[in-house]
mmCIF file with all atom_site columns, N, CA and C in Angstrom:
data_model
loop_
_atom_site.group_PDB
_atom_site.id
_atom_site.type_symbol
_atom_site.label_atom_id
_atom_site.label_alt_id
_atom_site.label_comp_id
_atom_site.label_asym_id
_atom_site.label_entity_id
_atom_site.label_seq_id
_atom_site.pdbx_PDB_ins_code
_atom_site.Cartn_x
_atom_site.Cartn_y
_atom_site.Cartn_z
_atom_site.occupancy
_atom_site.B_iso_or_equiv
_atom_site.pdbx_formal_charge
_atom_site.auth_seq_id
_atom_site.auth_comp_id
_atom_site.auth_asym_id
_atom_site.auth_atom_id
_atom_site.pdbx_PDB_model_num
ATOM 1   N N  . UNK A 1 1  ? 69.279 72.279 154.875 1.00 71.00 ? 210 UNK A N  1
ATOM 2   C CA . UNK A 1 1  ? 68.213 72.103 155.818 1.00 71.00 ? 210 UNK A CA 1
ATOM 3   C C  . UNK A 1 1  ? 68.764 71.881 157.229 1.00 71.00 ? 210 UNK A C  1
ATOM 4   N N  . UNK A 1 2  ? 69.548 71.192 157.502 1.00 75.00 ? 211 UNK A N  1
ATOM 5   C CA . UNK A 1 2  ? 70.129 70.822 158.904 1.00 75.00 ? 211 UNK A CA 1
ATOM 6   C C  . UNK A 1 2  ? 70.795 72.211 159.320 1.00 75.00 ? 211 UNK A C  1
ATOM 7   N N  . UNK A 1 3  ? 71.307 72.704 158.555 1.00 80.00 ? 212 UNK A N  1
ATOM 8   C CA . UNK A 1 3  ? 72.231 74.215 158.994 1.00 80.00 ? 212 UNK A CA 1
ATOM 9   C C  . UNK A 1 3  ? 71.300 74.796 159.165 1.00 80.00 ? 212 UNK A C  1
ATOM 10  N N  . UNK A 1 4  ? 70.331 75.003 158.830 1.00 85.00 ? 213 UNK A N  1
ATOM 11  C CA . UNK A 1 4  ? 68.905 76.177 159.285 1.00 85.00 ? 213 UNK A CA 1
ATOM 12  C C  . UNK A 1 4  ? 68.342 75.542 160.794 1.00 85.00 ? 213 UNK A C  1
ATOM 13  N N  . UNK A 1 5  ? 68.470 74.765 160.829 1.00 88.00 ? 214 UNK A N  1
ATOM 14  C CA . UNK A 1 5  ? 67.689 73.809 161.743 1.00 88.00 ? 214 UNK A CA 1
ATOM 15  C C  . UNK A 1 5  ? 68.582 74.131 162.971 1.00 88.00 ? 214 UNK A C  1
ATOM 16  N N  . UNK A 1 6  ? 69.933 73.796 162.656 1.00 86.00 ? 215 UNK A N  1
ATOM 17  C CA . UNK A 1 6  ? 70.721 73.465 164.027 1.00 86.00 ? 215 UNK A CA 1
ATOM 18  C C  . UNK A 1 6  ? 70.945 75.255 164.409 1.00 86.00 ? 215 UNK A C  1
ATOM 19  N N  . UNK A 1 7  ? 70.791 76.107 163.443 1.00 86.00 ? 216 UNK A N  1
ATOM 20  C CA . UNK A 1 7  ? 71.102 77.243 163.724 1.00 86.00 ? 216 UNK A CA 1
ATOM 21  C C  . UNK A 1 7  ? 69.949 77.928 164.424 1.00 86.00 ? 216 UNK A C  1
ATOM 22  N N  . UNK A 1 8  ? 68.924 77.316 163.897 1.00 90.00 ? 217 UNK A N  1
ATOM 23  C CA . UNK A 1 8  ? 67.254 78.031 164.743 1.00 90.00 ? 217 UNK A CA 1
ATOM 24  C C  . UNK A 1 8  ? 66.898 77.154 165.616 1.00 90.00 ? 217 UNK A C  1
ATOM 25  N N  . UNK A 1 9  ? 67.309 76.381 166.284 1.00 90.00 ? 218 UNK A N  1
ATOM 26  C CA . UNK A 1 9  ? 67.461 75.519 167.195 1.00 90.00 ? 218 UNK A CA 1
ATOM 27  C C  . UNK A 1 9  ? 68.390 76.247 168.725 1.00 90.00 ? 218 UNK A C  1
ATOM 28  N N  . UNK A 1 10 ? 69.866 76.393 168.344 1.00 91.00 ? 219 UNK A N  1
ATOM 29  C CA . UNK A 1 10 ? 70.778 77.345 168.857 1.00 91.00 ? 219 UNK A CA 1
ATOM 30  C C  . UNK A 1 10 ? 70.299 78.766 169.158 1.00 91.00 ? 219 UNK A C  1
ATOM 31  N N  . UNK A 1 11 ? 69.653 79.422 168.244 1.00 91.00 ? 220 UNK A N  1
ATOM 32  C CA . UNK A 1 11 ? 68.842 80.577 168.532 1.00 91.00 ? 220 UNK A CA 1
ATOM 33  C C  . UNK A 1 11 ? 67.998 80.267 169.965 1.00 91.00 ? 220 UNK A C  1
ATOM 34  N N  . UNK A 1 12 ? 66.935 79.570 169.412 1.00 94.00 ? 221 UNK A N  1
ATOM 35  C CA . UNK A 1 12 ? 65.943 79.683 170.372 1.00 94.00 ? 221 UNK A CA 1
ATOM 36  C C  . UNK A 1 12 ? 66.314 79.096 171.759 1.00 94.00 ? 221 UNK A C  1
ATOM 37  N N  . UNK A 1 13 ? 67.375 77.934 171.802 1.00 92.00 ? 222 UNK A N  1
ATOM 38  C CA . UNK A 1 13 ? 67.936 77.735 172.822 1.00 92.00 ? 222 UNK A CA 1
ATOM 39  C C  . UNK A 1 13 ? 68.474 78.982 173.332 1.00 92.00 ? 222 UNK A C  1
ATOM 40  N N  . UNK A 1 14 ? 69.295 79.656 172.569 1.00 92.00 ? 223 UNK A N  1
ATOM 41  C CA . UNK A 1 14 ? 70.223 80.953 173.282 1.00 92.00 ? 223 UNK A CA 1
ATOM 42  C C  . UNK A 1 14 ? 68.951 81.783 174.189 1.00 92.00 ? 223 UNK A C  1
ATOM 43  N N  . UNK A 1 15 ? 68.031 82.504 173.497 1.00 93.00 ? 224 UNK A N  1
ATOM 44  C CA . UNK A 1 15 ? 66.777 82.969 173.656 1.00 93.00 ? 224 UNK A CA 1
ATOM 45  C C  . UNK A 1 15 ? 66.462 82.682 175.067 1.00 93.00 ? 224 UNK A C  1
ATOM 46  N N  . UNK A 1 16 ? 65.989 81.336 174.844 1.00 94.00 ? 225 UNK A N  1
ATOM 47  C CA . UNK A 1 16 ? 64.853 81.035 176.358 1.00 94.00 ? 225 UNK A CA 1
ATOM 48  C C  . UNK A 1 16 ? 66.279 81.175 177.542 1.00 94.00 ? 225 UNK A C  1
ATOM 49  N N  . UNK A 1 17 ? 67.577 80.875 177.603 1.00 93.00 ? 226 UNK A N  1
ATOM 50  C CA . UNK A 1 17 ? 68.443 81.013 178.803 1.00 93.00 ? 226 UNK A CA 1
ATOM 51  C C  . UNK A 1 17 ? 68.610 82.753 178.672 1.00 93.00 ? 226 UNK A C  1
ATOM 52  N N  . UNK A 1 18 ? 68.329 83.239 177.793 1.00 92.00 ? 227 UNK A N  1
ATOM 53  C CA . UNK A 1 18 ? 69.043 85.137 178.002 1.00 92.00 ? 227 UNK A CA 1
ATOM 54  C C  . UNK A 1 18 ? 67.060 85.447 178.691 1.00 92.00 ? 227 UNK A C  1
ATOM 55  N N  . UNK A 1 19 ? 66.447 85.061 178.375 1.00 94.00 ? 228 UNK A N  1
ATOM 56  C CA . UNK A 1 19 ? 64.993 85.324 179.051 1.00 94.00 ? 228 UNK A CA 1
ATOM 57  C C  . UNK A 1 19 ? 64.965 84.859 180.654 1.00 94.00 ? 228 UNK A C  1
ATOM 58  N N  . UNK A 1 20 ? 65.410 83.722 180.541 1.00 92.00 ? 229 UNK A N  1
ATOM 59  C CA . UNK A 1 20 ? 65.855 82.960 182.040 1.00 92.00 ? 229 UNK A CA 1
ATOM 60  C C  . UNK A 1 20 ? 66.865 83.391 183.317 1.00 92.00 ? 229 UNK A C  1
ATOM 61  N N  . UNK A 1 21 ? 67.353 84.571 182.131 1.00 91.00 ? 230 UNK A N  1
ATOM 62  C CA . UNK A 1 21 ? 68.373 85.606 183.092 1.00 91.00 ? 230 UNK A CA 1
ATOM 63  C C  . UNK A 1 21 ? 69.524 84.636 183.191 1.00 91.00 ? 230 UNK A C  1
ATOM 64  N N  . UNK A 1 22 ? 70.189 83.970 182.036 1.00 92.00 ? 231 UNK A N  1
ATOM 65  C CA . UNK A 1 22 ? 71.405 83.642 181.762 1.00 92.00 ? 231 UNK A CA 1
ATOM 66  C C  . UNK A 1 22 ? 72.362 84.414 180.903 1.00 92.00 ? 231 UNK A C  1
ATOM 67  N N  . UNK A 1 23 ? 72.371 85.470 180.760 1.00 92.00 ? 232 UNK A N  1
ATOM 68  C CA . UNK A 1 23 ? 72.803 86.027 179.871 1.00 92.00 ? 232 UNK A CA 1
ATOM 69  C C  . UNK A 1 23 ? 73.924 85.640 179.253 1.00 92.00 ? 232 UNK A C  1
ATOM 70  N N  . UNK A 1 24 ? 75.167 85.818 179.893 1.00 93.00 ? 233 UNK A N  1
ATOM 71  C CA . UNK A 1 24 ? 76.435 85.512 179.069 1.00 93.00 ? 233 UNK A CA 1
ATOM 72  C C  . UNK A 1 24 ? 76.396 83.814 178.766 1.00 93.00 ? 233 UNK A C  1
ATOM 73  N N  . UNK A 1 25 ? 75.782 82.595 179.274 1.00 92.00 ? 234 UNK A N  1
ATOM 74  C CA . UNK A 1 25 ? 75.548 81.750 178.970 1.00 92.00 ? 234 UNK A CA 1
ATOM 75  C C  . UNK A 1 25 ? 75.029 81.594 177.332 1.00 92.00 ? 234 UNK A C  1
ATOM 76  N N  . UNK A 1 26 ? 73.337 82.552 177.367 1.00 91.00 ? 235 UNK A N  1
ATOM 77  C CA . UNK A 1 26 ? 72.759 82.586 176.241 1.00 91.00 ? 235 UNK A CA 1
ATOM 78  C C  . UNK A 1 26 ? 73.629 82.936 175.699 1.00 91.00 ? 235 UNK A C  1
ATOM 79  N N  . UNK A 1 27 ? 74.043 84.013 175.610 1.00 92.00 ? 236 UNK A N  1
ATOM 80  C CA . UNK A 1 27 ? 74.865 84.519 174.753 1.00 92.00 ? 236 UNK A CA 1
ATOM 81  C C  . UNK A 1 27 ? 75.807 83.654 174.111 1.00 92.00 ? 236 UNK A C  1
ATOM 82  N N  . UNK A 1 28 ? 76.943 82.706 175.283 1.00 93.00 ? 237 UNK A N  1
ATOM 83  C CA . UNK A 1 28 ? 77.548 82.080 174.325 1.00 93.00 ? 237 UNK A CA 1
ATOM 84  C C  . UNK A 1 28 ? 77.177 80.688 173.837 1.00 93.00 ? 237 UNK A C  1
ATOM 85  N N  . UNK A 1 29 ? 76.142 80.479 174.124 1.00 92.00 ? 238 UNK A N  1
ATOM 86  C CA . UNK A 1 29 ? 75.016 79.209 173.203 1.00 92.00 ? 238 UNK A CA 1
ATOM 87  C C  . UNK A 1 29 ? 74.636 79.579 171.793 1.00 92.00 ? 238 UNK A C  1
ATOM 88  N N  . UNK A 1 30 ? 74.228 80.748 172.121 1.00 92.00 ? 239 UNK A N  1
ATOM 89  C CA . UNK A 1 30 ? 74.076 81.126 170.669 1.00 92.00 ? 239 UNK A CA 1
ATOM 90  C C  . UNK A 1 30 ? 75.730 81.694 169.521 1.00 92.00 ? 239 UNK A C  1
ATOM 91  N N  . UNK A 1 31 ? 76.734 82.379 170.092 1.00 93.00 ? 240 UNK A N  1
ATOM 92  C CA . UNK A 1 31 ? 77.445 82.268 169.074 1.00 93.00 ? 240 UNK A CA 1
ATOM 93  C C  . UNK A 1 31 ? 78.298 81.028 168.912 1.00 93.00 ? 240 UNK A C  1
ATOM 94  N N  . UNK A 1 32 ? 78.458 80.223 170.010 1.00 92.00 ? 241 UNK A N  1
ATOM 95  C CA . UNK A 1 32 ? 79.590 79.125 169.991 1.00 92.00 ? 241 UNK A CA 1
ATOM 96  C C  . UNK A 1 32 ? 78.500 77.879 169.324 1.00 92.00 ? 241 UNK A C  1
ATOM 97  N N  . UNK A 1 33 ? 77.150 77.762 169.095 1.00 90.00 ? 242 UNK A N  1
ATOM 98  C CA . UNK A 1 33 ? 76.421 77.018 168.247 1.00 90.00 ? 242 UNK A CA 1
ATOM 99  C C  . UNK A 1 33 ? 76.536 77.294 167.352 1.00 90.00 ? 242 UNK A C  1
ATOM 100 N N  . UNK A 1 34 ? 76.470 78.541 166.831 1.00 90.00 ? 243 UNK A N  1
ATOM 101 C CA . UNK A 1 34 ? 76.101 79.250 165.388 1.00 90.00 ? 243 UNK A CA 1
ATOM 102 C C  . UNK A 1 34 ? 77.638 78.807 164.507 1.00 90.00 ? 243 UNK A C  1
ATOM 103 N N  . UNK A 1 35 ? 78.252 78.882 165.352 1.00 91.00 ? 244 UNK A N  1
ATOM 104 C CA . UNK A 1 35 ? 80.132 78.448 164.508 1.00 91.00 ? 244 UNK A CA 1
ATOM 105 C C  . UNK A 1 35 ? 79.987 77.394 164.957 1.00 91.00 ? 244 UNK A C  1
ATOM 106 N N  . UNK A 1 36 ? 80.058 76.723 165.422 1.00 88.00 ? 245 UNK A N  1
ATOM 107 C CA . UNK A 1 36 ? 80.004 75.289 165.404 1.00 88.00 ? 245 UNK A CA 1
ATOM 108 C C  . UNK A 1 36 ? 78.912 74.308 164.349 1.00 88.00 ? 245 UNK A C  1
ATOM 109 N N  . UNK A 1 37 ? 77.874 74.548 164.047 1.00 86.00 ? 246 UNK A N  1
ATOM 110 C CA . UNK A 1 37 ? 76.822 74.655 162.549 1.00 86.00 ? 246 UNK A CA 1
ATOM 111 C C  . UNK A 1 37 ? 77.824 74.803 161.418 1.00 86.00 ? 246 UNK A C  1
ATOM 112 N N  . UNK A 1 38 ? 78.232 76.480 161.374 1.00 86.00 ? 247 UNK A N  1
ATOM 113 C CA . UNK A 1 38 ? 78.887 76.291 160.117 1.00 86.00 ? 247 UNK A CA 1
ATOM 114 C C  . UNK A 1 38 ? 80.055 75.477 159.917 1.00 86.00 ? 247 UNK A C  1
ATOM 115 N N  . UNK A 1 39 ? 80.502 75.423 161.009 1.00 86.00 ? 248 UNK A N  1
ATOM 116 C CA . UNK A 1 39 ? 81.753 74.549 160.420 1.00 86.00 ? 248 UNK A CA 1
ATOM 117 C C  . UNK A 1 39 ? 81.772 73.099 160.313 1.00 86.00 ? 248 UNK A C  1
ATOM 118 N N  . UNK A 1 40 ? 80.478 72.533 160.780 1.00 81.00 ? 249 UNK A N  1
ATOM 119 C CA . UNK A 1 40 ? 79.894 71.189 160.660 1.00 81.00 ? 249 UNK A CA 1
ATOM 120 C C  . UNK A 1 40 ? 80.050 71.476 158.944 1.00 81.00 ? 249 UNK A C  1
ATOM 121 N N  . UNK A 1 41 ? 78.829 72.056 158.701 1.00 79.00 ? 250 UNK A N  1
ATOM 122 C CA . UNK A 1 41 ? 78.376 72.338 157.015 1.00 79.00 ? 250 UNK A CA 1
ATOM 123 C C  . UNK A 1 41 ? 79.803 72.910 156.218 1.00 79.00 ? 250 UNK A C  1
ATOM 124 N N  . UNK A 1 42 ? 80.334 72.894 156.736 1.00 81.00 ? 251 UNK A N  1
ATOM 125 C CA . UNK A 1 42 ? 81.680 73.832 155.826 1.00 81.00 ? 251 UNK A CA 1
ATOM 126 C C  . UNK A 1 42 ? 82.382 72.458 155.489 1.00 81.00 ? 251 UNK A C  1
ATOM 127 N N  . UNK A 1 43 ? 82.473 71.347 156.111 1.00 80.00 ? 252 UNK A N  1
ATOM 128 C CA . UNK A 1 43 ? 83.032 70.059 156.312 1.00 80.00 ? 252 UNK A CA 1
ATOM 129 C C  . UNK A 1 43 ? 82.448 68.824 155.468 1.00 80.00 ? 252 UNK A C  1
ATOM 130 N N  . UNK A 1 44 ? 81.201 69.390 154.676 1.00 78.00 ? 253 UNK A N  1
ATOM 131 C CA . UNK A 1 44 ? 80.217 68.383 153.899 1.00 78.00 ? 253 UNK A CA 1
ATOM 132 C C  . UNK A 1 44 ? 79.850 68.986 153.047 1.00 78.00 ? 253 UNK A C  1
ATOM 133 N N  . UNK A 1 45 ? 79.614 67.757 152.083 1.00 75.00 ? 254 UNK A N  1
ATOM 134 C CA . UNK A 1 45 ? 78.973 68.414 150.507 1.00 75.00 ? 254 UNK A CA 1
ATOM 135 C C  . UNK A 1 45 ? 77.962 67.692 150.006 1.00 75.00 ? 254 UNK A C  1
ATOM 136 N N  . UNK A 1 46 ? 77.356 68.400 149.673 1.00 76.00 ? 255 UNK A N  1
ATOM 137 C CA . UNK A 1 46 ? 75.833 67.412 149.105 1.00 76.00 ? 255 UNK A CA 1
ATOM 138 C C  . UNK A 1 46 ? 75.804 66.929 147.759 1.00 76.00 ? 255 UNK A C  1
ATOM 139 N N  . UNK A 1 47 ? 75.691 65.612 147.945 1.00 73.00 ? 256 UNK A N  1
ATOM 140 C CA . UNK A 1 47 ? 76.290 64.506 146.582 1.00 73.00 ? 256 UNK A CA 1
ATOM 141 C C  . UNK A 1 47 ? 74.589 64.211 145.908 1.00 73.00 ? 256 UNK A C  1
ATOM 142 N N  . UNK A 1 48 ? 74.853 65.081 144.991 1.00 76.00 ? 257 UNK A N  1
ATOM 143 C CA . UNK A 1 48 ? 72.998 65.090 143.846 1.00 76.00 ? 257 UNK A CA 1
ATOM 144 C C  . UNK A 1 48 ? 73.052 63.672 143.165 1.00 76.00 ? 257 UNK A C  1
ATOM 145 N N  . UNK A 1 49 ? 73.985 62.907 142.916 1.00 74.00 ? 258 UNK A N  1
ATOM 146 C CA . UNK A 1 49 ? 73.269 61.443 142.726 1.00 74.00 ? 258 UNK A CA 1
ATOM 147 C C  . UNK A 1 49 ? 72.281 60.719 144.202 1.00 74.00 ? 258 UNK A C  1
ATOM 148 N N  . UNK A 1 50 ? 73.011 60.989 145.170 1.00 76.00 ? 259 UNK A N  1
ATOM 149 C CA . UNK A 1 50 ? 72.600 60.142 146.416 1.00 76.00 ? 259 UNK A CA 1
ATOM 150 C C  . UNK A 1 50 ? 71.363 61.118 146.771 1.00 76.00 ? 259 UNK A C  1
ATOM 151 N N  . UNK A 1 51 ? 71.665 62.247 147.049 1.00 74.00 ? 260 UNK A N  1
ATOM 152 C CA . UNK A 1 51 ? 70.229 63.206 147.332 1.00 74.00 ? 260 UNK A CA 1
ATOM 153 C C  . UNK A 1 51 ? 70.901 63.211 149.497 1.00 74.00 ? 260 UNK A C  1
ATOM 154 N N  . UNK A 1 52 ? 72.207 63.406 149.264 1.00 73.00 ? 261 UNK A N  1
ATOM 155 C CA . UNK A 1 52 ? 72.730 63.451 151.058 1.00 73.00 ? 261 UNK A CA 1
ATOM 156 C C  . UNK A 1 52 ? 73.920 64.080 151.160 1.00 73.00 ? 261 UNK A C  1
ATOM 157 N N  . UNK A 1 53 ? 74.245 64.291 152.354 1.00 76.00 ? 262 UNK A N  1
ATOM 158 C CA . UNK A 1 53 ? 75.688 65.104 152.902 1.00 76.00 ? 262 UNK A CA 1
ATOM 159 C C  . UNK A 1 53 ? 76.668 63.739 152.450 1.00 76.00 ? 262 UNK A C  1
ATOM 160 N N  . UNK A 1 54 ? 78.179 64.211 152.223 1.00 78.00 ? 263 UNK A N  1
ATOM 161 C CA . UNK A 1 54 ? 78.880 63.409 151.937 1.00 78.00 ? 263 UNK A CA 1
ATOM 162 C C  . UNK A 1 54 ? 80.134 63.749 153.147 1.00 78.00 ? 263 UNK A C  1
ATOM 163 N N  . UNK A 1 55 ? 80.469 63.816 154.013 1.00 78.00 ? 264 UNK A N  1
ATOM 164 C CA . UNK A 1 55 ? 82.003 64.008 154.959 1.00 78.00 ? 264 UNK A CA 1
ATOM 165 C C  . UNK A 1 55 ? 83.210 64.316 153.202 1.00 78.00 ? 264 UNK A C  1
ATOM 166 N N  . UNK A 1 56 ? 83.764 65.655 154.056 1.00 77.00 ? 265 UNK A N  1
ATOM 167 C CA . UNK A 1 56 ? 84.757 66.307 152.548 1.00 77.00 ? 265 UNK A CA 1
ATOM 168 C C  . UNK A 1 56 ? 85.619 65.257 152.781 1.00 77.00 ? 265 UNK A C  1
ATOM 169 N N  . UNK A 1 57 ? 86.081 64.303 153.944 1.00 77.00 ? 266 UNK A N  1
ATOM 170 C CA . UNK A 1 57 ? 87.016 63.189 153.934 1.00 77.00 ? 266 UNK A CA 1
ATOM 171 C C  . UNK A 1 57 ? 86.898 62.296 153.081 1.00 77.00 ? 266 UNK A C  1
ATOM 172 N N  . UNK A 1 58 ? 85.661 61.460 152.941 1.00 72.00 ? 267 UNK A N  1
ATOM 173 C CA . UNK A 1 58 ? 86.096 60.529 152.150 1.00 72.00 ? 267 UNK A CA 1
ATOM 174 C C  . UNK A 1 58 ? 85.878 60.531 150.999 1.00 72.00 ? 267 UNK A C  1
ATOM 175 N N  . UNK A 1 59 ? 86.566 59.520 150.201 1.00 69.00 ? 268 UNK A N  1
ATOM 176 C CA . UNK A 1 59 ? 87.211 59.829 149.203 1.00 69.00 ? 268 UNK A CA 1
ATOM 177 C C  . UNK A 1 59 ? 85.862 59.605 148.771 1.00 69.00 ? 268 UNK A C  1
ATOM 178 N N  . UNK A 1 60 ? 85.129 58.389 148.459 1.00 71.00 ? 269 UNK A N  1
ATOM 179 C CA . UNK A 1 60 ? 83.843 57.877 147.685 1.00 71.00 ? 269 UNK A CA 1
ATOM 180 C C  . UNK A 1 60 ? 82.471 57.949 148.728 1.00 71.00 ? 269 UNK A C  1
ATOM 181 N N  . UNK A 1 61 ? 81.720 57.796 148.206 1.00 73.00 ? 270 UNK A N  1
ATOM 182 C CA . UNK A 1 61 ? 80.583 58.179 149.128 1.00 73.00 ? 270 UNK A CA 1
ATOM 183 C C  . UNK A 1 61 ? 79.996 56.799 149.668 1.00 73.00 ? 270 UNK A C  1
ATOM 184 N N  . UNK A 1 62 ? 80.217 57.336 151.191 1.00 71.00 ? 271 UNK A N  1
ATOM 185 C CA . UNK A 1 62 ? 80.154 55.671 151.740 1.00 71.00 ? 271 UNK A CA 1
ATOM 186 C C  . UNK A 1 62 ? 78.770 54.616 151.658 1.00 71.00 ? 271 UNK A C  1
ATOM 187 N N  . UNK A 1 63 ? 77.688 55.990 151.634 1.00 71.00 ? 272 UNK A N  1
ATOM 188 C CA . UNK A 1 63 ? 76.385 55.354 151.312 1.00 71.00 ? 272 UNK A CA 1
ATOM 189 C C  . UNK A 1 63 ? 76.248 54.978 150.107 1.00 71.00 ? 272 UNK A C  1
ATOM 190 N N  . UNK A 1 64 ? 76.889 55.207 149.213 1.00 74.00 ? 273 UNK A N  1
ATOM 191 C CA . UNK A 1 64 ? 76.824 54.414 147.549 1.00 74.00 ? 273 UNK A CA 1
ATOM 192 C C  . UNK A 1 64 ? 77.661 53.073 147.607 1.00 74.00 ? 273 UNK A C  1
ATOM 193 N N  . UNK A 1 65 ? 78.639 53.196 147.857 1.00 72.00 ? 274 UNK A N  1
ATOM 194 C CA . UNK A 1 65 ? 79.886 52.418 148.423 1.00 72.00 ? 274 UNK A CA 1
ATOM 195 C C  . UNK A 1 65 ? 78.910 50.914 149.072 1.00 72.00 ? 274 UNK A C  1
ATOM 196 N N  . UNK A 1 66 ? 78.375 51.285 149.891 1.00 69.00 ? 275 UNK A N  1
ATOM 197 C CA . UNK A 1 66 ? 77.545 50.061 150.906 1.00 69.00 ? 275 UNK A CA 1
ATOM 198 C C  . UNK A 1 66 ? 76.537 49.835 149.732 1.00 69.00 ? 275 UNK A C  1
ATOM 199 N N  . UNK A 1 67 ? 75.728 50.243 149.590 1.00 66.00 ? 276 UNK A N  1
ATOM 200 C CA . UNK A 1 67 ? 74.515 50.066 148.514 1.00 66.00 ? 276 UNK A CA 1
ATOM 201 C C  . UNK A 1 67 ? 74.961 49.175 147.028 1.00 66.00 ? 276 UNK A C  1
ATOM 202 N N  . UNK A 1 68 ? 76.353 49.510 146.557 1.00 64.00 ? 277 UNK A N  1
ATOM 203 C CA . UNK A 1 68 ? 76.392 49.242 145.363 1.00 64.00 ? 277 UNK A CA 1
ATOM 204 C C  . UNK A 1 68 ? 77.003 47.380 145.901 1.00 64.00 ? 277 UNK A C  1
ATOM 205 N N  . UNK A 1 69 ? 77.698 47.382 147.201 1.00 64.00 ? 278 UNK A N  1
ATOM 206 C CA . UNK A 1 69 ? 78.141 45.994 147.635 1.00 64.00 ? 278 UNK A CA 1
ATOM 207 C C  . UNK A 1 69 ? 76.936 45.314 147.760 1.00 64.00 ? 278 UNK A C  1
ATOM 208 N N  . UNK A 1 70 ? 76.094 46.283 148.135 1.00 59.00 ? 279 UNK A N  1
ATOM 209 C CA . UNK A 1 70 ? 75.244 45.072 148.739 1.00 59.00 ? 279 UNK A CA 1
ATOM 210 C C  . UNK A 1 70 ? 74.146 44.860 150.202 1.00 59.00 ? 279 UNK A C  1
ATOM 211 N N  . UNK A 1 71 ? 75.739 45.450 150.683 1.00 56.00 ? 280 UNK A N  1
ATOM 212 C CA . UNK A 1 71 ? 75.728 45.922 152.632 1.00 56.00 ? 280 UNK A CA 1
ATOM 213 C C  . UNK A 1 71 ? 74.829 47.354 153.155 1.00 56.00 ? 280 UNK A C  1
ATOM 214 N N  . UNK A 1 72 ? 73.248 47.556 152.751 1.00 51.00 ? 281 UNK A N  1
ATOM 215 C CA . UNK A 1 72 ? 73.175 48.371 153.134 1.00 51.00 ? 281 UNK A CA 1
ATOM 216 C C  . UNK A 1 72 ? 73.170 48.915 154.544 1.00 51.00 ? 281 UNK A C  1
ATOM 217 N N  . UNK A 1 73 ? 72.719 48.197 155.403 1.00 50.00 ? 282 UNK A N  1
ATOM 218 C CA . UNK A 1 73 ? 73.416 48.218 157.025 1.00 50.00 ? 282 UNK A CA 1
ATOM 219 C C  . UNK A 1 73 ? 71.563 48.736 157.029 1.00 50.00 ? 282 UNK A C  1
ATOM 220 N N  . UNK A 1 74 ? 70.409 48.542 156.747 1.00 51.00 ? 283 UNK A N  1
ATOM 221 C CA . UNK A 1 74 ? 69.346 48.895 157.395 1.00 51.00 ? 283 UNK A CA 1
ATOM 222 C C  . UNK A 1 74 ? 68.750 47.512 157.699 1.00 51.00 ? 283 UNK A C  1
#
């Protein structure tokens, strides 16, 4: 969901500046967003106990990690 989002987000941003007569701007809003998205999402994995993105860094999932201590931080 966030990768669709940040990517049709980046679109329509690119869009309204290439309409605005920014062209090479739009232009590179939209591809330097569009790789920058995936490689956010290329970097995370979605952990089906928690139902969320997990960072491929750490080792345990920090929102279970806090929850199961105790510390949920809300």
């Amino acid at each position: 969901m966030y990768l669709t989002l940040s990517i049709l987000g980046v679109f329509v941003l690119g869009i309204a500046l290439l309409v605005a007569g920014w062209v090479l701007t739009g232009l590179t809003v939209m591809i330097g967003g569009t790789l920058w998205s995936l490689r956010w999402a290329s970097r995370r994995y979605y952990h089906p106990a928690c139902h969320h993105l997990v960072p491929v860094e750490a080792d345990r999932c920090p929102r279970c990690t806090a929850e199961s201590s105790g510390t949920s931080g809300r």
